[in-house]
Short mmCIF file of C-alpha atoms and ligand atoms in Angstrom, two decimals:
data_model
loop_
_atom_site.label_atom_id
_atom_site.label_comp_id
_atom_site.label_asym_id
_atom_site.label_seq_id
_atom_site.Cartn_x
_atom_site.Cartn_y
_atom_site.Cartn_z
CA MET A 180 23.15 -10.63 6.98
CA THR A 181 23.60 -6.86 6.79
CA SER A 182 22.11 -4.80 9.57
CA ASN A 183 19.69 -2.22 8.34
CA LEU A 184 17.99 -1.45 11.61
CA VAL A 185 15.37 1.24 11.51
CA THR A 186 16.06 3.58 14.36
CA HIS A 187 12.54 4.76 15.16
CA GLY A 188 11.08 3.95 18.53
CA SER A 189 8.36 1.65 19.55
CA GLN A 190 5.84 0.69 16.90
CA GLU A 191 2.66 -1.29 16.93
CA ILE A 192 1.21 -2.88 13.85
CA VAL A 193 -2.40 -3.78 14.54
CA ILE A 194 -3.88 -6.10 11.95
CA PHE A 195 -7.66 -6.31 11.76
CA GLY A 196 -8.46 -9.59 10.02
CA GLY A 197 -5.36 -11.07 11.65
CA ALA A 198 -6.42 -14.66 11.01
CA GLY A 199 -7.60 -14.05 7.46
CA ASP A 200 -6.06 -15.22 4.20
CA LEU A 201 -4.22 -12.01 3.49
CA SER A 202 -2.62 -12.02 6.93
CA PHE A 203 -1.24 -15.51 6.92
CA ARG A 204 -0.38 -15.63 3.21
CA LYS A 205 1.09 -12.17 2.69
CA LEU A 206 1.32 -9.83 5.67
CA LEU A 207 2.94 -12.08 8.25
CA PRO A 208 5.39 -13.64 5.76
CA ALA A 209 6.30 -10.08 4.66
CA LEU A 210 6.81 -8.94 8.25
CA TYR A 211 8.86 -12.07 8.94
CA MET A 212 11.16 -11.17 6.04
CA ALA A 213 11.51 -7.63 7.41
CA HIS A 214 12.35 -9.13 10.81
CA LEU A 215 14.87 -11.52 9.28
CA HIS A 216 16.64 -8.65 7.55
CA ASP A 217 16.69 -6.44 10.65
CA LYS A 218 14.26 -3.94 9.24
CA LEU A 219 11.99 -3.91 12.28
CA SER A 220 13.11 -2.15 15.44
CA ALA A 221 13.51 -4.44 18.45
CA SER A 222 10.42 -2.99 20.08
CA THR A 223 8.06 -3.42 17.10
CA ARG A 224 5.08 -5.51 18.07
CA ILE A 225 2.34 -7.00 15.95
CA ILE A 226 -1.14 -7.31 17.35
CA ALA A 227 -3.47 -9.52 15.35
CA ILE A 228 -7.17 -9.05 15.82
CA GLY A 229 -9.71 -11.71 14.96
CA ARG A 230 -13.15 -12.92 15.88
CA GLN A 231 -11.97 -16.42 16.69
CA ASP A 232 -12.07 -17.09 20.38
CA TRP A 233 -8.42 -18.08 20.53
CA SER A 234 -5.67 -17.71 23.09
CA ARG A 235 -2.35 -16.25 21.94
CA GLU A 236 -0.94 -19.81 21.83
CA ALA A 237 -3.80 -21.02 19.65
CA TYR A 238 -3.24 -18.08 17.28
CA LEU A 239 0.50 -18.70 17.11
CA ASN A 240 -0.20 -22.36 16.37
CA PHE A 241 -2.48 -21.33 13.54
CA ILE A 242 0.13 -19.01 12.06
CA ASP A 243 2.88 -21.55 12.59
CA THR A 244 0.84 -24.08 10.61
CA HIS A 245 -0.28 -21.78 7.80
CA SER A 246 2.33 -19.08 7.13
CA PRO A 247 5.69 -20.87 6.63
CA SER A 248 4.58 -22.36 3.30
CA PHE A 249 4.28 -18.76 2.01
CA ILE A 250 7.88 -17.98 2.91
CA GLU A 251 10.65 -18.90 0.49
CA THR A 252 12.32 -22.09 1.69
CA ASP A 253 15.81 -20.52 1.66
CA ALA A 254 14.61 -17.66 3.84
CA PHE A 255 12.95 -19.82 6.46
CA ASP A 256 15.05 -20.13 9.58
CA ALA A 257 13.38 -21.89 12.52
CA ALA A 258 15.13 -19.82 15.20
CA GLN A 259 14.37 -16.51 13.43
CA TRP A 260 10.79 -17.61 12.92
CA GLN A 261 10.40 -18.25 16.65
CA SER A 262 11.90 -14.85 17.51
CA PHE A 263 9.51 -13.29 14.98
CA LEU A 264 6.52 -15.07 16.59
CA ALA A 265 7.59 -13.57 19.93
CA ARG A 266 6.58 -10.15 18.49
CA LEU A 267 3.01 -11.33 17.91
CA SER A 268 0.03 -11.14 20.20
CA TYR A 269 -3.61 -11.85 19.52
CA ILE A 270 -6.78 -10.14 20.64
CA SER A 271 -10.04 -11.95 20.18
CA MET A 272 -12.68 -9.29 19.64
CA ASP A 273 -15.59 -8.27 17.46
CA ALA A 274 -14.38 -5.20 15.59
CA THR A 275 -17.96 -3.97 15.21
CA GLN A 276 -18.43 -3.66 18.98
CA ALA A 277 -17.19 -0.40 20.51
CA THR A 278 -16.81 -1.89 23.96
CA HIS A 279 -14.32 -4.48 22.71
CA TYR A 280 -11.77 -1.78 21.91
CA ALA A 281 -10.88 -1.43 25.58
CA LYS A 282 -8.88 -4.66 25.15
CA LEU A 283 -6.93 -3.13 22.31
CA LYS A 284 -6.38 0.08 24.22
CA ALA A 285 -5.02 -1.89 27.16
CA ALA A 286 -2.70 -3.81 24.83
CA CYS A 287 -1.09 -0.71 23.32
CA PRO A 288 -0.88 1.90 26.04
CA GLN A 289 2.03 4.11 25.01
CA SER A 290 3.19 3.28 21.55
CA LEU A 291 4.91 6.02 19.57
CA LEU A 292 3.63 4.86 16.22
CA ARG A 293 0.49 2.88 15.62
CA VAL A 294 -0.28 1.38 12.26
CA PHE A 295 -3.78 -0.02 11.82
CA TYR A 296 -3.90 -2.44 8.92
CA LEU A 297 -7.52 -3.04 7.87
CA ALA A 298 -7.39 -6.43 6.17
CA THR A 299 -11.15 -6.86 6.54
CA ALA A 300 -14.18 -6.38 4.32
CA PRO A 301 -14.31 -2.67 3.35
CA SER A 302 -17.84 -2.53 4.77
CA LEU A 303 -16.16 -2.56 8.21
CA PHE A 304 -13.64 0.22 7.58
CA ALA A 305 -15.84 3.11 8.75
CA GLN A 306 -16.95 1.32 11.90
CA ILE A 307 -13.43 0.27 12.84
CA CYS A 308 -12.12 3.82 12.41
CA ALA A 309 -14.98 5.27 14.46
CA HIS A 310 -14.38 2.79 17.29
CA LEU A 311 -10.62 3.39 17.21
CA ALA A 312 -11.33 7.11 17.57
CA SER A 313 -13.78 6.61 20.46
CA ALA A 314 -11.22 4.44 22.23
CA ASP A 315 -8.74 7.31 21.80
CA LEU A 316 -6.35 5.13 19.81
CA ILE A 317 -5.83 7.57 16.94
CA ASP A 318 -3.27 10.33 17.39
CA SER A 319 -1.49 12.52 14.86
CA LEU A 320 1.17 9.86 14.26
CA ALA A 321 -1.23 6.98 13.69
CA ARG A 322 -1.52 5.50 10.21
CA VAL A 323 -4.22 3.40 8.61
CA VAL A 324 -3.68 0.97 5.76
CA LEU A 325 -6.69 0.16 3.58
CA GLU A 326 -6.79 -3.01 1.53
CA LYS A 327 -8.67 -3.16 -1.74
CA PRO A 328 -11.40 -3.41 -2.91
CA LEU A 329 -12.05 0.22 -2.01
CA GLY A 330 -15.63 0.32 -3.14
CA THR A 331 -17.56 -1.29 -5.94
CA ASP A 332 -18.25 1.97 -7.75
CA LEU A 333 -17.58 5.69 -7.37
CA ALA A 334 -20.31 6.30 -4.79
CA SER A 335 -19.23 3.47 -2.49
CA ALA A 336 -15.55 4.47 -2.82
CA ARG A 337 -16.50 8.02 -1.84
CA VAL A 338 -18.39 6.78 1.21
CA ILE A 339 -15.36 4.78 2.40
CA ASN A 340 -13.01 7.70 1.81
CA THR A 341 -15.28 10.17 3.56
CA GLU A 342 -15.84 7.92 6.55
CA VAL A 343 -12.16 7.06 7.01
CA GLY A 344 -11.33 10.73 6.39
CA ARG A 345 -13.37 11.72 9.46
CA TYR A 346 -10.78 10.11 11.69
CA PHE A 347 -7.54 10.14 9.69
CA GLU A 348 -5.98 12.96 7.69
CA GLU A 349 -5.19 12.10 4.07
CA HIS A 350 -1.45 11.90 4.87
CA GLN A 351 -2.22 9.19 7.44
CA ILE A 352 -4.09 6.99 4.94
CA TYR A 353 -2.22 4.30 2.97
CA ARG A 354 -4.40 2.80 0.22
CA ILE A 355 -2.62 -0.33 -0.89
CA ASP A 356 -2.27 -1.42 -4.47
CA HIS A 357 0.32 -4.14 -4.15
CA TYR A 358 1.36 -3.73 -7.80
CA LEU A 359 2.95 -0.42 -6.77
CA GLY A 360 5.20 -2.37 -4.41
CA LYS A 361 6.57 -4.68 -7.08
CA GLU A 362 10.24 -4.14 -7.89
CA THR A 363 9.69 -4.08 -11.65
CA VAL A 364 6.83 -1.63 -11.39
CA GLN A 365 9.01 0.74 -9.38
CA ASN A 366 11.75 0.12 -11.90
CA LEU A 367 9.48 1.42 -14.65
CA MET A 368 9.92 4.90 -13.22
CA VAL A 369 13.68 4.50 -13.44
CA LEU A 370 13.49 3.11 -16.95
CA ARG A 371 11.50 6.13 -18.04
CA PHE A 372 13.02 8.94 -16.03
CA GLY A 373 16.51 7.66 -15.22
CA ASN A 374 17.54 6.98 -18.82
CA SER A 375 17.79 9.57 -21.53
CA ILE A 376 17.35 7.30 -24.53
CA PHE A 377 13.67 6.49 -24.30
CA GLU A 378 12.13 9.76 -23.16
CA PRO A 379 12.33 11.64 -26.50
CA LEU A 380 10.56 8.73 -28.18
CA TRP A 381 8.08 8.09 -25.39
CA ARG A 382 5.13 9.76 -27.09
CA ALA A 383 3.05 10.04 -30.24
CA PRO A 384 3.91 9.74 -33.07
CA HIS A 385 6.94 7.58 -32.16
CA ILE A 386 4.88 5.06 -30.26
CA ARG A 387 2.32 3.14 -32.27
CA SER A 388 0.55 1.35 -29.39
CA VAL A 389 0.92 0.23 -25.80
CA GLN A 390 -0.35 -3.08 -24.50
CA ILE A 391 -0.59 -4.09 -20.87
CA THR A 392 -1.38 -7.69 -19.98
CA VAL A 393 -1.83 -9.23 -16.55
CA ALA A 394 -2.64 -12.89 -17.21
CA GLU A 395 -3.14 -15.43 -14.45
CA THR A 396 -3.48 -19.20 -14.60
CA VAL A 397 -5.37 -19.45 -11.31
CA GLY A 398 -9.14 -19.59 -11.23
CA VAL A 399 -11.21 -17.85 -8.58
CA GLY A 400 -10.93 -20.82 -6.21
CA SER A 401 -12.23 -20.12 -2.72
CA ARG A 402 -12.71 -16.40 -3.45
CA ALA A 403 -15.84 -16.83 -5.56
CA GLY A 404 -18.02 -15.31 -2.83
CA PHE A 405 -16.20 -12.00 -3.28
CA TYR A 406 -15.22 -12.35 -6.92
CA ASP A 407 -18.66 -13.02 -8.35
CA GLY A 408 -19.82 -9.62 -7.11
CA ALA A 409 -16.71 -7.92 -8.49
CA GLY A 410 -15.36 -9.37 -11.76
CA ALA A 411 -12.08 -8.66 -13.54
CA LEU A 412 -12.77 -5.00 -14.30
CA ARG A 413 -13.21 -4.05 -10.65
CA ASP A 414 -10.75 -6.59 -9.25
CA MET A 415 -7.82 -5.89 -11.58
CA VAL A 416 -8.36 -3.07 -14.09
CA GLN A 417 -9.68 -0.39 -11.74
CA ASN A 418 -6.51 -0.63 -9.69
CA HIS A 419 -3.53 -2.66 -10.90
CA LEU A 420 -3.82 -2.15 -14.67
CA LEU A 421 -4.73 1.52 -14.41
CA GLN A 422 -1.79 2.12 -12.09
CA LEU A 423 0.52 0.49 -14.63
CA LEU A 424 -1.01 2.61 -17.37
CA CYS A 425 -0.44 5.73 -15.26
CA ILE A 426 3.25 4.99 -14.78
CA VAL A 427 3.71 4.31 -18.49
CA ALA A 428 1.82 7.42 -19.55
CA MET A 429 2.54 10.09 -16.93
CA GLU A 430 4.75 13.13 -17.37
CA SER A 431 7.93 13.32 -15.33
CA PRO A 432 7.00 14.33 -11.78
CA ILE A 433 9.04 17.21 -10.37
CA SER A 434 10.31 14.91 -7.61
CA LEU A 435 9.68 11.49 -6.13
CA GLY A 436 7.64 13.15 -3.39
CA ALA A 437 4.29 11.46 -2.85
CA ASP A 438 2.14 14.33 -4.06
CA ASP A 439 4.35 15.12 -7.03
CA VAL A 440 4.09 11.55 -8.31
CA ARG A 441 0.42 11.23 -7.50
CA ASP A 442 -0.41 14.57 -9.15
CA GLU A 443 1.04 13.26 -12.40
CA LYS A 444 -0.80 9.94 -12.20
CA LEU A 445 -4.01 11.78 -11.49
CA LYS A 446 -3.60 13.86 -14.68
CA VAL A 447 -3.39 10.65 -16.70
CA LEU A 448 -6.52 9.22 -15.09
CA ARG A 449 -8.35 12.47 -15.82
CA SER A 450 -7.18 12.42 -19.42
CA LEU A 451 -8.64 8.98 -20.09
CA LYS A 452 -11.52 9.33 -22.53
CA LYS A 453 -14.73 8.21 -20.86
CA MET A 454 -16.62 5.61 -22.84
CA ASN A 455 -20.27 5.85 -23.89
CA VAL A 456 -22.34 2.76 -24.64
CA ASN A 457 -21.15 2.64 -28.25
CA ASP A 458 -17.53 2.87 -27.18
CA VAL A 459 -18.11 0.12 -24.65
CA LYS A 460 -19.62 -2.10 -27.32
CA ARG A 461 -16.76 -1.45 -29.72
CA ASP A 462 -13.78 -1.15 -27.39
CA THR A 463 -14.31 -3.71 -24.62
CA VAL A 464 -14.44 -7.51 -24.54
CA ARG A 465 -15.72 -9.50 -21.59
CA GLY A 466 -15.07 -13.17 -21.13
CA GLN A 467 -15.79 -15.99 -18.71
CA TYR A 468 -13.77 -19.21 -18.62
CA THR A 469 -15.25 -22.56 -19.42
CA ALA A 470 -13.69 -25.95 -18.62
CA GLY A 471 -10.29 -26.56 -20.16
CA ALA A 472 -6.72 -27.32 -19.19
CA CYS A 473 -4.32 -25.06 -17.35
CA ALA A 474 -0.67 -25.86 -16.68
CA GLY A 475 -1.28 -29.42 -17.91
CA GLU A 476 -4.25 -30.06 -15.61
CA ALA A 477 -7.91 -30.33 -16.47
CA VAL A 478 -9.86 -27.56 -14.77
CA GLY A 479 -13.55 -26.75 -14.54
CA GLY A 480 -15.29 -23.66 -15.83
CA TYR A 481 -16.09 -20.56 -13.78
CA LYS A 482 -19.71 -21.60 -13.28
CA GLU A 483 -18.53 -24.89 -11.80
CA GLU A 484 -16.51 -23.11 -9.08
CA ASP A 485 -17.84 -23.38 -5.57
CA LYS A 486 -20.43 -20.67 -4.76
CA VAL A 487 -20.71 -19.30 -8.32
CA PRO A 488 -24.36 -19.07 -9.44
CA ALA A 489 -25.16 -21.15 -12.52
CA ASP A 490 -26.35 -18.05 -14.38
CA SER A 491 -23.42 -15.81 -13.36
CA ARG A 492 -22.52 -13.10 -15.87
CA THR A 493 -19.39 -12.04 -14.03
CA GLU A 494 -16.40 -11.47 -16.29
CA THR A 495 -13.19 -13.33 -15.50
CA PHE A 496 -11.48 -11.74 -18.51
CA VAL A 497 -11.51 -8.26 -19.90
CA ALA A 498 -9.70 -6.66 -22.82
CA LEU A 499 -10.21 -3.06 -23.75
CA ARG A 500 -8.87 -0.20 -25.77
CA ALA A 501 -8.29 2.98 -23.82
CA THR A 502 -7.65 6.44 -25.22
CA ILE A 503 -5.66 9.12 -23.46
CA ASN A 504 -6.74 12.56 -24.50
CA ASN A 505 -3.56 14.57 -24.26
CA ALA A 506 -0.83 15.76 -26.62
CA ARG A 507 1.71 13.10 -25.66
CA TRP A 508 -0.63 10.22 -26.40
CA ALA A 509 -2.85 11.55 -29.18
CA ASN A 510 -3.96 8.61 -31.38
CA VAL A 511 -1.92 6.02 -29.46
CA PRO A 512 -4.19 3.15 -28.43
CA PHE A 513 -3.62 1.58 -25.01
CA PHE A 514 -4.77 -2.04 -25.01
CA LEU A 515 -5.35 -3.51 -21.55
CA ARG A 516 -6.07 -7.16 -20.87
CA THR A 517 -6.40 -9.34 -17.80
CA GLY A 518 -7.91 -12.71 -17.09
CA LYS A 519 -8.00 -15.75 -14.88
CA ARG A 520 -7.30 -19.28 -16.14
CA MET A 521 -5.24 -18.04 -19.04
CA GLN A 522 -2.51 -19.93 -20.79
CA LYS A 523 0.40 -18.51 -18.81
CA ARG A 524 0.96 -16.41 -15.74
CA GLN A 525 2.43 -13.41 -17.41
CA SER A 526 2.36 -9.68 -16.75
CA GLU A 527 3.94 -7.46 -19.30
CA ILE A 528 3.91 -4.06 -20.89
CA ILE A 529 4.70 -3.79 -24.58
CA ILE A 530 5.63 -0.49 -26.12
CA GLU A 531 5.40 -0.81 -29.87
CA PHE A 532 7.30 1.89 -31.70
CA SER A 533 6.07 3.28 -34.99
CA GLU A 534 7.40 1.83 -38.16
CA GLN A 535 9.91 3.76 -40.20
CA PRO A 536 8.19 5.99 -42.71
CA PHE A 537 10.30 4.56 -45.53
CA THR A 538 12.30 1.37 -45.97
CA ILE A 539 15.32 0.90 -48.19
CA PHE A 540 15.12 -2.87 -47.78
CA GLY A 541 12.19 -3.45 -50.08
CA LEU A 542 8.69 -4.51 -49.30
CA ALA A 543 9.60 -8.20 -49.20
CA ALA A 544 12.05 -7.66 -46.34
CA HIS A 545 10.82 -9.09 -43.11
CA HIS A 546 10.35 -5.80 -41.36
CA GLN A 547 8.71 -5.45 -38.01
CA PRO A 548 8.37 -2.58 -35.58
CA ASN A 549 10.74 -2.20 -32.63
CA ARG A 550 9.19 -3.25 -29.40
CA LEU A 551 10.16 -2.68 -25.81
CA ILE A 552 8.93 -5.64 -23.77
CA ILE A 553 8.81 -5.01 -20.05
CA ARG A 554 8.02 -8.23 -18.24
CA LEU A 555 6.85 -7.82 -14.67
CA GLN A 556 6.21 -11.44 -13.74
CA PRO A 557 6.89 -14.29 -13.36
CA GLU A 558 10.40 -13.36 -14.54
CA GLU A 559 11.46 -9.72 -14.45
CA SER A 560 13.12 -8.54 -17.60
CA ILE A 561 13.33 -5.80 -20.18
CA GLN A 562 13.84 -6.66 -23.82
CA LEU A 563 14.25 -4.44 -26.80
CA GLU A 564 13.23 -6.08 -30.03
CA MET A 565 15.38 -4.83 -32.89
CA MET A 566 15.97 -5.69 -36.48
CA VAL A 567 19.38 -7.06 -37.45
CA LYS A 568 20.76 -8.46 -40.66
CA GLU A 569 20.29 -12.16 -41.15
CA PRO A 570 23.74 -13.67 -41.77
CA GLY A 571 24.44 -14.64 -45.34
CA SER A 572 24.11 -13.07 -48.70
CA GLY A 573 21.49 -10.45 -49.34
CA MET A 574 20.05 -7.95 -46.88
CA ASN A 575 17.44 -9.95 -45.08
CA LEU A 576 16.22 -8.61 -41.77
CA ASN A 577 15.63 -10.59 -38.65
CA PRO A 578 14.17 -9.52 -35.29
CA VAL A 579 16.35 -10.20 -32.22
CA ARG A 580 15.93 -9.23 -28.61
CA LEU A 581 18.43 -7.28 -26.55
CA GLY A 582 17.70 -8.55 -23.08
CA LEU A 583 18.15 -7.39 -19.54
CA ASP A 584 17.46 -10.03 -16.94
CA LEU A 585 16.53 -7.95 -13.91
CA GLN A 586 16.30 -10.88 -11.54
CA HIS A 587 19.96 -11.71 -11.99
CA SER A 588 21.33 -8.24 -12.66
CA SER A 589 22.12 -7.69 -8.99
CA ASP A 590 22.85 -10.00 -6.10
CA LYS A 591 20.86 -7.80 -3.76
CA ARG A 592 17.73 -9.34 -2.33
CA ARG A 593 14.48 -8.38 -4.05
CA ALA A 594 11.80 -7.88 -1.42
CA GLU A 595 8.21 -8.89 -2.12
CA ALA A 596 5.67 -6.13 -2.72
CA TYR A 597 3.98 -6.40 0.69
CA GLU A 598 7.27 -6.23 2.58
CA ARG A 599 8.33 -3.16 0.66
CA LEU A 600 4.97 -1.43 1.14
CA LEU A 601 4.76 -2.27 4.84
CA MET A 602 8.21 -0.77 5.34
CA ASP A 603 7.05 2.34 3.45
CA VAL A 604 4.12 2.64 5.86
CA LEU A 605 6.44 2.44 8.85
CA LYS A 606 8.71 5.06 7.32
CA GLY A 607 5.81 7.33 6.36
CA ARG A 608 6.44 7.15 2.61
CA LEU A 609 3.24 7.63 0.66
CA THR A 610 4.59 7.68 -2.89
CA HIS A 611 3.55 4.11 -3.68
CA PHE A 612 0.04 4.39 -2.27
CA MET A 613 -3.07 5.77 -3.91
CA ARG A 614 -4.41 9.16 -2.97
CA ARG A 615 -8.14 9.68 -2.59
CA ASP A 616 -8.56 11.72 -5.78
CA GLU A 617 -6.62 9.12 -7.77
CA LEU A 618 -8.83 6.31 -6.58
CA GLU A 619 -11.96 8.27 -7.35
CA ALA A 620 -10.71 9.32 -10.79
CA ALA A 621 -10.09 5.64 -11.58
CA TRP A 622 -13.67 4.82 -10.62
CA MET A 623 -14.95 7.73 -12.74
CA TRP A 624 -13.43 6.06 -15.78
CA ILE A 625 -14.47 2.52 -14.86
CA GLU A 626 -18.07 3.29 -13.99
CA PRO A 627 -19.29 4.13 -17.52
CA ILE A 628 -17.90 0.77 -18.67
CA LEU A 629 -19.89 -1.03 -15.99
CA ASP A 630 -22.96 1.03 -16.95
CA GLY A 631 -22.38 0.27 -20.63
CA TRP A 632 -22.24 -3.47 -19.99
CA GLU A 633 -25.45 -3.25 -18.03
CA ALA A 634 -27.18 -1.28 -20.76
CA LEU A 635 -26.00 -3.68 -23.47
CA ASP A 636 -27.27 -6.57 -21.39
CA ASP A 637 -25.12 -9.16 -23.14
CA LYS A 638 -23.32 -12.07 -21.56
CA PRO A 639 -19.55 -12.37 -21.32
CA LEU A 640 -18.09 -14.47 -24.14
CA ASP A 641 -16.91 -17.97 -23.30
CA TYR A 642 -13.22 -18.77 -23.44
CA CYS A 643 -11.61 -22.06 -22.77
CA ALA A 644 -9.50 -22.26 -19.59
CA GLY A 645 -5.86 -22.34 -20.69
CA SER A 646 -6.40 -20.09 -23.71
CA TRP A 647 -5.63 -16.38 -24.18
CA GLY A 648 -9.27 -15.34 -23.79
CA PRO A 649 -12.10 -14.97 -26.32
CA GLY A 650 -11.21 -14.51 -29.99
CA ALA A 651 -12.84 -11.08 -29.84
CA SER A 652 -9.85 -9.92 -27.83
CA SER A 653 -7.57 -10.55 -30.82
CA ALA A 654 -10.13 -8.93 -33.09
CA LEU A 655 -10.02 -5.79 -30.94
CA MET A 656 -6.32 -5.49 -31.79
CA ALA A 657 -6.58 -6.70 -35.39
CA ARG A 658 -9.01 -3.90 -36.17
CA GLU A 659 -6.09 -1.52 -35.75
CA ASP A 660 -3.58 -3.81 -37.36
CA GLN A 661 -2.17 -4.75 -33.97
CA LYS A 662 -1.53 -8.08 -32.22
CA TRP A 663 -1.04 -9.22 -28.67
CA LEU A 664 2.59 -10.15 -28.15
CA GLU A 665 2.06 -13.92 -28.09
CA GLU A 666 0.39 -13.64 -31.50
CA CYS A 667 3.51 -12.05 -32.97
CA GLN A 668 5.77 -15.02 -32.28
C1 LIG B 103 -5.37 -9.15 -6.41
C2 LIG B 103 -6.65 -9.65 -7.02
O1 LIG B 103 -5.46 -7.77 -6.15
O2 LIG B 103 -4.29 -9.38 -7.31
C3 LIG B 103 -6.53 -11.13 -7.35
O3 LIG B 103 -7.72 -9.45 -6.10
C4 LIG B 103 -5.32 -11.39 -8.21
O4 LIG B 103 -7.71 -11.60 -8.01
C5 LIG B 103 -4.07 -10.76 -7.59
O5 LIG B 103 -5.15 -12.80 -8.32
C6 LIG B 103 -2.90 -10.85 -8.55
O6 LIG B 103 -1.73 -10.44 -7.89
P1 LIG B 103 -0.31 -10.97 -8.36
O7 LIG B 103 0.66 -10.21 -7.50
O8 LIG B 103 -0.30 -12.44 -8.11
O9 LIG B 103 -0.20 -10.64 -9.82
#
């Protein structure tokens, strides 16, 4: 294993919600991987905070039972795992009680760098920050990491930002969108700005349309309590899909510096045309899954999930057409789509180039536009769909894909998003985190859609679990002579 030891001094990572799902599924496995690859300094400690009245041993037992299954089998090493657990301590406290913070203060007396990871309900963020400040735990080096959902609308996002901003400066605040930590998403910047061949074509009129799909096969499972109050637009589009759209659509930043990149993404968010009720009716499709089959297994509908009200109108699928009002993207539709219980787990961005203005091959020739297919997950690849001559007599055309398999293009390890982002926090790199104005601009675009749905007062359309969503989603594309990628094959 190569040594890549970070040379900073003592660090404390304090995780509020230390016994929650996110901690044992994502954060601790990510920190274990960083430990395994010598990315944590020897003195880095992790303090988990939870309400459970547990001893340190009881907490370690809990983590030892729950976390290893979220670590890749090849990467799990029993001795390394034990040495990782030695970094962990546990404080049982009620984060809403100011007096309980004395325990935390006593546990981290003279750390150089404190990172507070708030993996709790956002309704607690303001209180936690206020109590940290009263306990004198926030200094100019301290950092706070905020997990989504950051608000349910613009007003609530503003409240969270203002409250947290009372105690932390903007450069100390790390708003996580884990999509920004994915290798392929970061690679999108290199694809666009590190290669000269695409940039001249990366605009109207050379691009006919852009589609962004994040399809999942999972249902809402045990998260219905949260999800039913959120829905796909807030849970996925407001953050992950809009961030992908920003990276596809932004101008080249003047550097990779955090503010330079975030300034450019912000311009895209501000250029998105806000929808009125008529636009919402025409350009958005909401769906909710009904019973069906996913990955070969029969699954129930959304309303049959535990804790979902029988009359729920929450959308588990959304497809929409977005318009970017600037010169680069004039008249180029951006189609966004995400859903649970869809046919495949698949996240991809499709850039469809405009057709040639004239063909010498005759109308009967099987001609189709060039497409750049950027697959983010499950496999990571880039494919360029091109026309070639079909072997044989005549000049028949055939589409083929030039492929780049990113997963196997290097033997270097590809870190998971949370590991990468946590390391960025420790190193003070803000580029892959959302700035306050970005988050609020995203809500400014989302809110009229939520208002439009409320005004229209219609129910989401049913779609069968295991399908690609309601038929209206295909109709949204067909109207502009476009198709989702799976419909083109
Ligand atoms: C989360 C959403 O932010 O992203 C979940 O809250 C969703 O509903 C998840 O399942 C998808 O992440 P990934 O990395 O599995 O695509």
